[in-house]
mmCIF file with all atom_site columns, C-alpha atoms in Angstrom:
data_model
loop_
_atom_site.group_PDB
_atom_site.id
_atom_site.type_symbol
_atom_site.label_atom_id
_atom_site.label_alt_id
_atom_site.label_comp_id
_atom_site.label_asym_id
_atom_site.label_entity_id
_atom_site.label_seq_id
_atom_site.pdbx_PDB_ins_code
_atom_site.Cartn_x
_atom_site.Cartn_y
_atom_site.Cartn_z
_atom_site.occupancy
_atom_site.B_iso_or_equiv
_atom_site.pdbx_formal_charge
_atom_site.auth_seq_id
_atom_site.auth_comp_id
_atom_site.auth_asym_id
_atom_site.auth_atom_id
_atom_site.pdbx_PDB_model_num
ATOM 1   C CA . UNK A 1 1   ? 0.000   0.000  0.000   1.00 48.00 ? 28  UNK A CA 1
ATOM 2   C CA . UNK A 1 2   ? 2.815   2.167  1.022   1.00 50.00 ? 29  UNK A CA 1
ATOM 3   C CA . UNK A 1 3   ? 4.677   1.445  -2.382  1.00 51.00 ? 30  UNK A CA 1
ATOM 4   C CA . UNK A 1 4   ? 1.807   2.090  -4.648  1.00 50.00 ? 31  UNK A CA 1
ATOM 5   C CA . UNK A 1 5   ? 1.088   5.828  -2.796  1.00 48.00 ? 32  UNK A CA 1
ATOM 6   C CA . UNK A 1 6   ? 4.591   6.896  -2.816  1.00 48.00 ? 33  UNK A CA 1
ATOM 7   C CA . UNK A 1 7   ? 4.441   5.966  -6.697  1.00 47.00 ? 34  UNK A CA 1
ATOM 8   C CA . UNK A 1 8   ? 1.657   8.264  -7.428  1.00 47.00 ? 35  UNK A CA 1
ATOM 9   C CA . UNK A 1 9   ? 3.233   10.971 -5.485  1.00 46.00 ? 36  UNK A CA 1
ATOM 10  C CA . UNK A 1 10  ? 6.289   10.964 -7.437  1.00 45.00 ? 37  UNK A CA 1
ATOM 11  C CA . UNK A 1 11  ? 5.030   12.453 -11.251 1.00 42.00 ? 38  UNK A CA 1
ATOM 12  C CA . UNK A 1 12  ? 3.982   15.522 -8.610  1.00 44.00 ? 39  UNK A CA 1
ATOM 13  C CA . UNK A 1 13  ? 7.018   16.654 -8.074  1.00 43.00 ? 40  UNK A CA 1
ATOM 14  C CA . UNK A 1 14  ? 8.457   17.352 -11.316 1.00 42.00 ? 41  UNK A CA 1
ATOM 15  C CA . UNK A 1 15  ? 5.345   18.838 -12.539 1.00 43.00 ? 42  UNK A CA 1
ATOM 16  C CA . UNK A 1 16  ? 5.574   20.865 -9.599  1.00 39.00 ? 43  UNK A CA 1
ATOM 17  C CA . UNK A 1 17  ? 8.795   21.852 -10.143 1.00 40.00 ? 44  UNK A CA 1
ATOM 18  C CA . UNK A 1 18  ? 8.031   23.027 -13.491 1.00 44.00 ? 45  UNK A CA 1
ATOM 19  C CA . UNK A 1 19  ? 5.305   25.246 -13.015 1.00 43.00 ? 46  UNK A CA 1
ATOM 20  C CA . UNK A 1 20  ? 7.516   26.986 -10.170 1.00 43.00 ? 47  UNK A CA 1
ATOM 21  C CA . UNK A 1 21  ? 9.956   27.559 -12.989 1.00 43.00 ? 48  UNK A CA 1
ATOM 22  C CA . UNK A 1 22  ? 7.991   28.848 -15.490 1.00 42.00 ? 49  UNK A CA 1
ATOM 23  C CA . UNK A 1 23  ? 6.259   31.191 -12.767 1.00 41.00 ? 50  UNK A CA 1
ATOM 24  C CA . UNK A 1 24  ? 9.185   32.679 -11.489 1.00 43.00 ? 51  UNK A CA 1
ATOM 25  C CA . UNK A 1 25  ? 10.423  33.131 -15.334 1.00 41.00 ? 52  UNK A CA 1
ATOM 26  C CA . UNK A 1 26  ? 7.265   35.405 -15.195 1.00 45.00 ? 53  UNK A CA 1
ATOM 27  C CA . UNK A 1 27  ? 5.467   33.137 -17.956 1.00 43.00 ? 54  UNK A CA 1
ATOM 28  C CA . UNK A 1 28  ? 1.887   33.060 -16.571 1.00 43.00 ? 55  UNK A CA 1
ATOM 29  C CA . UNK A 1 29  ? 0.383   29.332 -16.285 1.00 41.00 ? 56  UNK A CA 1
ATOM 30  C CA . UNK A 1 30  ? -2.866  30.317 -18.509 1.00 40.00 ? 57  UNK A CA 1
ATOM 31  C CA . UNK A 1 31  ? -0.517  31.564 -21.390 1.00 42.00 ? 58  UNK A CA 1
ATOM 32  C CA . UNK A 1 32  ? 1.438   27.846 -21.383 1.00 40.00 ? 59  UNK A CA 1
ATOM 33  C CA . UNK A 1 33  ? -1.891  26.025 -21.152 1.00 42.00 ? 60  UNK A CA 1
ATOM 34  C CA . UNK A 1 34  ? -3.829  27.853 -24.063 1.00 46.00 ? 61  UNK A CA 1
ATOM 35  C CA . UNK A 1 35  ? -1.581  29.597 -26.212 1.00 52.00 ? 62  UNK A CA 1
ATOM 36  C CA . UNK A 1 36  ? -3.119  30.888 -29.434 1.00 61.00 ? 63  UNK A CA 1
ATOM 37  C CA . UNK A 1 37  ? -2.147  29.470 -32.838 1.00 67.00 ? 64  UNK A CA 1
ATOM 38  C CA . UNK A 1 38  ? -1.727  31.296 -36.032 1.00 73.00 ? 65  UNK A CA 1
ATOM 39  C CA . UNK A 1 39  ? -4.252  31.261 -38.538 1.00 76.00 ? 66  UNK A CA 1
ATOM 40  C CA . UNK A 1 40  ? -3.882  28.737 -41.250 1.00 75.00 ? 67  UNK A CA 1
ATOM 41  C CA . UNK A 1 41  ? -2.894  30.306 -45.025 1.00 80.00 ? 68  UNK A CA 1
ATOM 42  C CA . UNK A 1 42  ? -6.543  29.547 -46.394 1.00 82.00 ? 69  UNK A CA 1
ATOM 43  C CA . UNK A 1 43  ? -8.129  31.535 -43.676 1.00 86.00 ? 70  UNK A CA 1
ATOM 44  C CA . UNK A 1 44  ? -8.939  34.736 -45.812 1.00 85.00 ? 71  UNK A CA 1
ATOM 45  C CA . UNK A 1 45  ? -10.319 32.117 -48.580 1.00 88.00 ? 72  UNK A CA 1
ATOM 46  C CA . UNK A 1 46  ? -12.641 29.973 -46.480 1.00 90.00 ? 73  UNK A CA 1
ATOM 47  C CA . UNK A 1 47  ? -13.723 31.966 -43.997 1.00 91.00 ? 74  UNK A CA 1
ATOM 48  C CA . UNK A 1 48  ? -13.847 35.500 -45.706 1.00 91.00 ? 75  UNK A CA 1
ATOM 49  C CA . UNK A 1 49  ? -16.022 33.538 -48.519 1.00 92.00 ? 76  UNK A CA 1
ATOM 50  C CA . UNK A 1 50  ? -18.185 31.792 -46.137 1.00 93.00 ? 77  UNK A CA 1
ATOM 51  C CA . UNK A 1 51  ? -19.078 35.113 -43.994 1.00 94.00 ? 78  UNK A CA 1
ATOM 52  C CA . UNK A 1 52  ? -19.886 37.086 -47.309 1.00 94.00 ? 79  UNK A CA 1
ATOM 53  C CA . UNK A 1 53  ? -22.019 34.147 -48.504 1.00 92.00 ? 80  UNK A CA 1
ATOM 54  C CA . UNK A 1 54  ? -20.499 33.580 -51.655 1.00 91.00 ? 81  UNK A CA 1
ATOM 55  C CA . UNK A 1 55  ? -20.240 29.706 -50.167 1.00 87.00 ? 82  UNK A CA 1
ATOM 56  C CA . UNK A 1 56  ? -22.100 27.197 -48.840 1.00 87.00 ? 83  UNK A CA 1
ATOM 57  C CA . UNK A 1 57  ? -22.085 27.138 -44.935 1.00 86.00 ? 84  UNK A CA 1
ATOM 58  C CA . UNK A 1 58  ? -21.855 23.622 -43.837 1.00 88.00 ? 85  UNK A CA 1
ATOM 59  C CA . UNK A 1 59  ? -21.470 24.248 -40.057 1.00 89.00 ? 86  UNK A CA 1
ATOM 60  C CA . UNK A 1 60  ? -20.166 21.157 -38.753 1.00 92.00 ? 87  UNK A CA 1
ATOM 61  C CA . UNK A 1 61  ? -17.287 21.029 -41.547 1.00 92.00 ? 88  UNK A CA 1
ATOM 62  C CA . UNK A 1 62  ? -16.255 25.018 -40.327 1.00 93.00 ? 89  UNK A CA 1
ATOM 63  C CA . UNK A 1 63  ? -16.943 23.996 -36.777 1.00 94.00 ? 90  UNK A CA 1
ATOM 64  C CA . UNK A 1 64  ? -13.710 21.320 -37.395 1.00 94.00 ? 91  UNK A CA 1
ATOM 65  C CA . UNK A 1 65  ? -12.013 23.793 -39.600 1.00 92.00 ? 92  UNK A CA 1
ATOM 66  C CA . UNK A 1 66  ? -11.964 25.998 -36.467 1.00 92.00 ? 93  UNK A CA 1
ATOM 67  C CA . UNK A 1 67  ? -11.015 23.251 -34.042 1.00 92.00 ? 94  UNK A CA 1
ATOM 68  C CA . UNK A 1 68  ? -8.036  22.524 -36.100 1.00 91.00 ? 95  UNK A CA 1
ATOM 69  C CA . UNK A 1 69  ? -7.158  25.598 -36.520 1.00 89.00 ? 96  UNK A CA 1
ATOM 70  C CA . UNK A 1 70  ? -7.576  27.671 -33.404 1.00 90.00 ? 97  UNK A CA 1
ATOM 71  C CA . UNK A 1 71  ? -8.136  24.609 -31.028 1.00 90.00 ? 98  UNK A CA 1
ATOM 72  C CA . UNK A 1 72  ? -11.541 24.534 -28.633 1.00 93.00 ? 99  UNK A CA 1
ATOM 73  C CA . UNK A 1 73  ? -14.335 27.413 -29.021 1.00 93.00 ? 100 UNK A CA 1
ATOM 74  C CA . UNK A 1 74  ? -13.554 29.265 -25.455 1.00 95.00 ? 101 UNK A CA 1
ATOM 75  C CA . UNK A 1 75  ? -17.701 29.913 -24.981 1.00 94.00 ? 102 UNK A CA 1
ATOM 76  C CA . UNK A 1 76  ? -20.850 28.268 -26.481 1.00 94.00 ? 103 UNK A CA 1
ATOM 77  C CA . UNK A 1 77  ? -23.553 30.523 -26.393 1.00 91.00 ? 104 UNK A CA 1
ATOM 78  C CA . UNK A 1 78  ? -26.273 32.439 -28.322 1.00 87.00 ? 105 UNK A CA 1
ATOM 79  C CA . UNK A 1 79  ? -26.374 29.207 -30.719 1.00 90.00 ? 106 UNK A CA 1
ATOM 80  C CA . UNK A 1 80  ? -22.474 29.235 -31.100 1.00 93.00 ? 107 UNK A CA 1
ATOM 81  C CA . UNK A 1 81  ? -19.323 28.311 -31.013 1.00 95.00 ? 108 UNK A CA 1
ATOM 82  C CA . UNK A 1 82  ? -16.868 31.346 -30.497 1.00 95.00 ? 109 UNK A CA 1
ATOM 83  C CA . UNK A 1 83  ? -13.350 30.687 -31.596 1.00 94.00 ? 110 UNK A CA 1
ATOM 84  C CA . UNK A 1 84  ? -10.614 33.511 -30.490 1.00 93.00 ? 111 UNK A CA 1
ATOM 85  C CA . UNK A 1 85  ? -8.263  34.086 -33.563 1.00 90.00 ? 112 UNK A CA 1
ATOM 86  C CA . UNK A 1 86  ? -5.673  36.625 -34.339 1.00 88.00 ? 113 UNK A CA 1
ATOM 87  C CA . UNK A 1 87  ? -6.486  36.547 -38.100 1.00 90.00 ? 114 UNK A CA 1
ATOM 88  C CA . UNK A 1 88  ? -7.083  39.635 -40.730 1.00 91.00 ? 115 UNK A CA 1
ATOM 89  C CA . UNK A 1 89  ? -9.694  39.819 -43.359 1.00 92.00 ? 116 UNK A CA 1
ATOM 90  C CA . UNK A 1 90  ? -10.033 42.818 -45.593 1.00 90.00 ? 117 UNK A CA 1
ATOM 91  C CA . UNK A 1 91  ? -7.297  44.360 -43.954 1.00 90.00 ? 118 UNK A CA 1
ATOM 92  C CA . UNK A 1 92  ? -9.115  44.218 -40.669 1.00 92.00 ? 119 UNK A CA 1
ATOM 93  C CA . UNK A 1 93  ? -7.809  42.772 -37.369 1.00 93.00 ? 120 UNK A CA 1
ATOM 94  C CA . UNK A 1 94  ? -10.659 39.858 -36.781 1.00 93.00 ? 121 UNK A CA 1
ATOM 95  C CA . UNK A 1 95  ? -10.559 38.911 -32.715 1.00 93.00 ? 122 UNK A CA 1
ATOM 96  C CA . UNK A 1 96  ? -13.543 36.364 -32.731 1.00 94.00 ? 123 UNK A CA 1
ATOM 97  C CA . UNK A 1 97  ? -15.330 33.464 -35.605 1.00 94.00 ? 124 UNK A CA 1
ATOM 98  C CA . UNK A 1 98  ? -18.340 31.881 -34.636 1.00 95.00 ? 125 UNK A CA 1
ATOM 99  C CA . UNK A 1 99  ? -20.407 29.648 -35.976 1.00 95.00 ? 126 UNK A CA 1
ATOM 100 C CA . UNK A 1 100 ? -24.115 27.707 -35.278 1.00 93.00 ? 127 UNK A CA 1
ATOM 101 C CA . UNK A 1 101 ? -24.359 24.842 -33.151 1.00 91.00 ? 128 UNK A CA 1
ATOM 102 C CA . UNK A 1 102 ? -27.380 22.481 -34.312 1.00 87.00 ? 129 UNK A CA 1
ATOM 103 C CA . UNK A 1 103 ? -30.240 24.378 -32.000 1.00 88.00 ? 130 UNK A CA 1
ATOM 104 C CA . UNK A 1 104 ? -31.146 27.087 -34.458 1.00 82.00 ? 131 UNK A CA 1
ATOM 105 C CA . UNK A 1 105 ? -33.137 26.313 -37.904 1.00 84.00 ? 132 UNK A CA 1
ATOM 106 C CA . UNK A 1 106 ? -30.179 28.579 -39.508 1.00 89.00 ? 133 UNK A CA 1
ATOM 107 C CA . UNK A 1 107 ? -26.272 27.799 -40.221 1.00 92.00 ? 134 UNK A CA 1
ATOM 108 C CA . UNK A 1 108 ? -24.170 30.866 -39.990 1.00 94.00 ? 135 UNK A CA 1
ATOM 109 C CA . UNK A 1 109 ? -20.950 31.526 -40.136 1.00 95.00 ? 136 UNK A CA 1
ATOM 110 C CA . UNK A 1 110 ? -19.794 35.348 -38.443 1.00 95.00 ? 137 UNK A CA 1
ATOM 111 C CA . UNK A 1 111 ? -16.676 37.094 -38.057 1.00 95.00 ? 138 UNK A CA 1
ATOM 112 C CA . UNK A 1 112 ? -16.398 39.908 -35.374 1.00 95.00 ? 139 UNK A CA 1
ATOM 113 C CA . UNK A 1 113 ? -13.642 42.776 -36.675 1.00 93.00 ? 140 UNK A CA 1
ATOM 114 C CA . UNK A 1 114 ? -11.937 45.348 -34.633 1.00 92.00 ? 141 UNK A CA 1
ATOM 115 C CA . UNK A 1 115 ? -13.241 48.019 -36.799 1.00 90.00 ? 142 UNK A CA 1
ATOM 116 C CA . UNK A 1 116 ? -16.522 49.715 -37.404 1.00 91.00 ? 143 UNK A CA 1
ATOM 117 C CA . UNK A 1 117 ? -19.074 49.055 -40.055 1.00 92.00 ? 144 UNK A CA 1
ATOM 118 C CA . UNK A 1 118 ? -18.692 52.505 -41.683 1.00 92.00 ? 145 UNK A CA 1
ATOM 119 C CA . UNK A 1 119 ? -15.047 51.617 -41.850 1.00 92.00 ? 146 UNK A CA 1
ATOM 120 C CA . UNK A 1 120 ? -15.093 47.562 -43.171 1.00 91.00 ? 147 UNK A CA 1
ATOM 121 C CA . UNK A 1 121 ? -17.736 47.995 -45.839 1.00 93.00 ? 148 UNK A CA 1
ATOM 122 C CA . UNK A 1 122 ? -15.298 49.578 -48.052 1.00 93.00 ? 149 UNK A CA 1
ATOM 123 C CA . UNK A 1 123 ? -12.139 47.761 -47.073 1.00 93.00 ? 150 UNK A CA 1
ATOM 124 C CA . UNK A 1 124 ? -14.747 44.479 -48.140 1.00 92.00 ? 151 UNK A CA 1
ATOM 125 C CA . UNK A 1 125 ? -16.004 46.211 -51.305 1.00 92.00 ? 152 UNK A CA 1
ATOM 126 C CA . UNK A 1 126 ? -11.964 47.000 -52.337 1.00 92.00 ? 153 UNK A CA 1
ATOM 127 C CA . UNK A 1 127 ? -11.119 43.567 -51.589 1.00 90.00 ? 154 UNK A CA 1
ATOM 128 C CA . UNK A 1 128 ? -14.195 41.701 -53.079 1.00 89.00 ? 155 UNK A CA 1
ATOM 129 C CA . UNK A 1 129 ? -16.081 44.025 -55.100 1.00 90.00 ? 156 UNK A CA 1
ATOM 130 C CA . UNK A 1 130 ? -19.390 43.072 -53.336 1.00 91.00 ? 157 UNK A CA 1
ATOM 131 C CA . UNK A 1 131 ? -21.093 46.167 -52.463 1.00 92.00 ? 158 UNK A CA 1
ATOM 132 C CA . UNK A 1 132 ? -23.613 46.440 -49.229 1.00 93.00 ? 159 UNK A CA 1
ATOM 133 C CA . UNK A 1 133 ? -26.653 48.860 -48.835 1.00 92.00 ? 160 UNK A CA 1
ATOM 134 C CA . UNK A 1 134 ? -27.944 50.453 -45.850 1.00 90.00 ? 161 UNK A CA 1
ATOM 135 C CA . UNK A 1 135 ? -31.131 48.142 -45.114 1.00 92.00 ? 162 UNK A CA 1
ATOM 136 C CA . UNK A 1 136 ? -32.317 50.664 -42.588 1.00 90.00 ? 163 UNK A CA 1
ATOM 137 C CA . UNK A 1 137 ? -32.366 54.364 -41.582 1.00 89.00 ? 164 UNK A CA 1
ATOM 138 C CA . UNK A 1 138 ? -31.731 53.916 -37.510 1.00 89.00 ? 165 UNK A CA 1
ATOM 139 C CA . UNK A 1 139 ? -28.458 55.362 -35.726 1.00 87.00 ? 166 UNK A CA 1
ATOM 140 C CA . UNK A 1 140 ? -26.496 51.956 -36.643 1.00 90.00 ? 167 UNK A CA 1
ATOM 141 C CA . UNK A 1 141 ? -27.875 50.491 -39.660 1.00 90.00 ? 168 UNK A CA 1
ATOM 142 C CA . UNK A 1 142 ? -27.548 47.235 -40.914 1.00 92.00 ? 169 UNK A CA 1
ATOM 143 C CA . UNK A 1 143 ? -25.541 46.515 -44.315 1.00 93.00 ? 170 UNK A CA 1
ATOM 144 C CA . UNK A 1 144 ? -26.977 43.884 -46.477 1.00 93.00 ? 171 UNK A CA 1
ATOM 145 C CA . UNK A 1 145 ? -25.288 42.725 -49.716 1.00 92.00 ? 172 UNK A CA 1
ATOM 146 C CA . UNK A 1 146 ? -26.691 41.058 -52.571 1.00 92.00 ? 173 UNK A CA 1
ATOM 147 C CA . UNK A 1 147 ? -25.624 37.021 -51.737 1.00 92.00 ? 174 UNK A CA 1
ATOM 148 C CA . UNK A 1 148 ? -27.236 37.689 -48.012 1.00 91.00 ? 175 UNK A CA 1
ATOM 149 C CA . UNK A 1 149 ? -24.464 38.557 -45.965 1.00 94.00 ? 176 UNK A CA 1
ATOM 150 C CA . UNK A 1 150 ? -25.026 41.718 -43.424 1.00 96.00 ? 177 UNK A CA 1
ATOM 151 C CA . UNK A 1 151 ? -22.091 43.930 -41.304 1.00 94.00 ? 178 UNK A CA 1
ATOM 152 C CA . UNK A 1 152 ? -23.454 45.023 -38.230 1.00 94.00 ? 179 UNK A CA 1
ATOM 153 C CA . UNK A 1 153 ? -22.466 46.837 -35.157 1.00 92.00 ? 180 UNK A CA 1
ATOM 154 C CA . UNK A 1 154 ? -21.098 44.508 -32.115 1.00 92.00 ? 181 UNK A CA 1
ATOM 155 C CA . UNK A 1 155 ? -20.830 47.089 -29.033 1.00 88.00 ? 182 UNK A CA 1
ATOM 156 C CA . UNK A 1 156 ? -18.039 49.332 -30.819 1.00 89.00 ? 183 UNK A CA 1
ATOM 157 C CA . UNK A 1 157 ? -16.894 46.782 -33.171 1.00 93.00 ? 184 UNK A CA 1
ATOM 158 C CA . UNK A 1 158 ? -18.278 45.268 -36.557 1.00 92.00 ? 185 UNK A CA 1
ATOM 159 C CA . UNK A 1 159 ? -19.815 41.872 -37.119 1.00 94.00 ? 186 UNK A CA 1
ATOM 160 C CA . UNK A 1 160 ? -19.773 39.836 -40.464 1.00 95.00 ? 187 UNK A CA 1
ATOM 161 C CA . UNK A 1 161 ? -22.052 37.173 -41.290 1.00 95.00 ? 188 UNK A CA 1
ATOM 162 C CA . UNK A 1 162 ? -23.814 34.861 -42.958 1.00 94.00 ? 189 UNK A CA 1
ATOM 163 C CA . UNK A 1 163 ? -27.008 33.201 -42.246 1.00 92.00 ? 190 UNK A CA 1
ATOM 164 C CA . UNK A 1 164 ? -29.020 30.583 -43.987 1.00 91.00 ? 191 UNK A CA 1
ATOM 165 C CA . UNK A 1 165 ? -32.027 28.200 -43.142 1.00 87.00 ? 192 UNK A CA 1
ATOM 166 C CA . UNK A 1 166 ? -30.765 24.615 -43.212 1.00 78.00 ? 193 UNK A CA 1
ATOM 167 C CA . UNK A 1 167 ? -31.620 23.016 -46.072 1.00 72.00 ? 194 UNK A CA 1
ATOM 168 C CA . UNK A 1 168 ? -34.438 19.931 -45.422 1.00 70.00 ? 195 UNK A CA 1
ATOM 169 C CA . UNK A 1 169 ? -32.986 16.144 -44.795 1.00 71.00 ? 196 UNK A CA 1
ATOM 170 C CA . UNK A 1 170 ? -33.204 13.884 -48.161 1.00 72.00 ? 197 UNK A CA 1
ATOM 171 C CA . UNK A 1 171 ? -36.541 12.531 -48.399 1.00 72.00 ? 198 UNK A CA 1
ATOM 172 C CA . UNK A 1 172 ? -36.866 9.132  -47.988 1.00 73.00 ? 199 UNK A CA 1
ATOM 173 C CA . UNK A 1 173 ? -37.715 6.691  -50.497 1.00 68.00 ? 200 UNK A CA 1
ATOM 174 C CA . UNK A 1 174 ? -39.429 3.268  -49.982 1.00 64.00 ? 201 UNK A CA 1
#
């Protein structure tokens, strides 16, 4: 009995002694544990496509896009999966993707940008010619474009997205 504890208590110490060292390097524990990756090089393609509906949105194949890429979605909520990137589209720093769980009867696919709308929707038009109208006359209107896709505001920063109603299962034949 006394082997088999003694055993167990000895992985302890050298993990211990790790995280002391790292600490008193001054790198904090949470940075070690979840460090952010890059974005991958098709990031701009699939993504920036995807949010401006000029693809199809196939949430469960972006959902493991982003998994791969960015590793676990740090909240689930409002329908989502928010990933934290440090990515660029349109020449816009993008801090947050999300995209639909299964509980809604739409698939989306969103980008949040550190920017404003009034400043994205031309950096978007520049880079991919699609053009967005005012769909409203309030204090912060919503941009729609022709394929569906709408920039709205998100506190002081800009959302991009792309929402569709899922399409209906295959019917089944006898």
């Amino acid at each position: 009995m006394r082997l088999r504890r003694a055993s167990t208590r000895l992985w302890r110490a050298p993990a211990l002694l790790a995280a002391f060292a790292l600490l008193a390097c001054g790198v904090p524990m949470s940075g070690v544990l979840a460090q952010q990756k890059p974005p991958p090089t098709t990031f701009g393609q699939v993504v920036g496509n995807a949010v401006l509906c000029l693809d199809q949105i196939d949430n469960k194949a972006f959902y493991a896009y982003l998994l791969t890429a960015f590793g676990p979605a740090y909240k689930h909520e409002g329908g989502a999966y928010w990933f934290r990137t440090d990515a660029t589209l349109w020449g816009a720093p993008i801090t947050d993707v999300i995209v639909s769980d299964d509980t809604s009867p739409l698939v989306f696919m969103g980008v949040v940008a550190d920017s404003t709308p009034e400043k994205l929707e031309p950096a978007i038009r520049g880079a991919s010619g699609l053009r967005f109208n005012k769909l409203d006359s309030s204090a912060f209107p919503v941009r729609g474009s022709e394929p569906g896709s709408k920039i709205v505001y998100f506190r002081s920063k800009a959302k991009v997205y792309c929402a569709k109603y899922k399409p209906l299962p295959p019917a089944r034949t006898r």
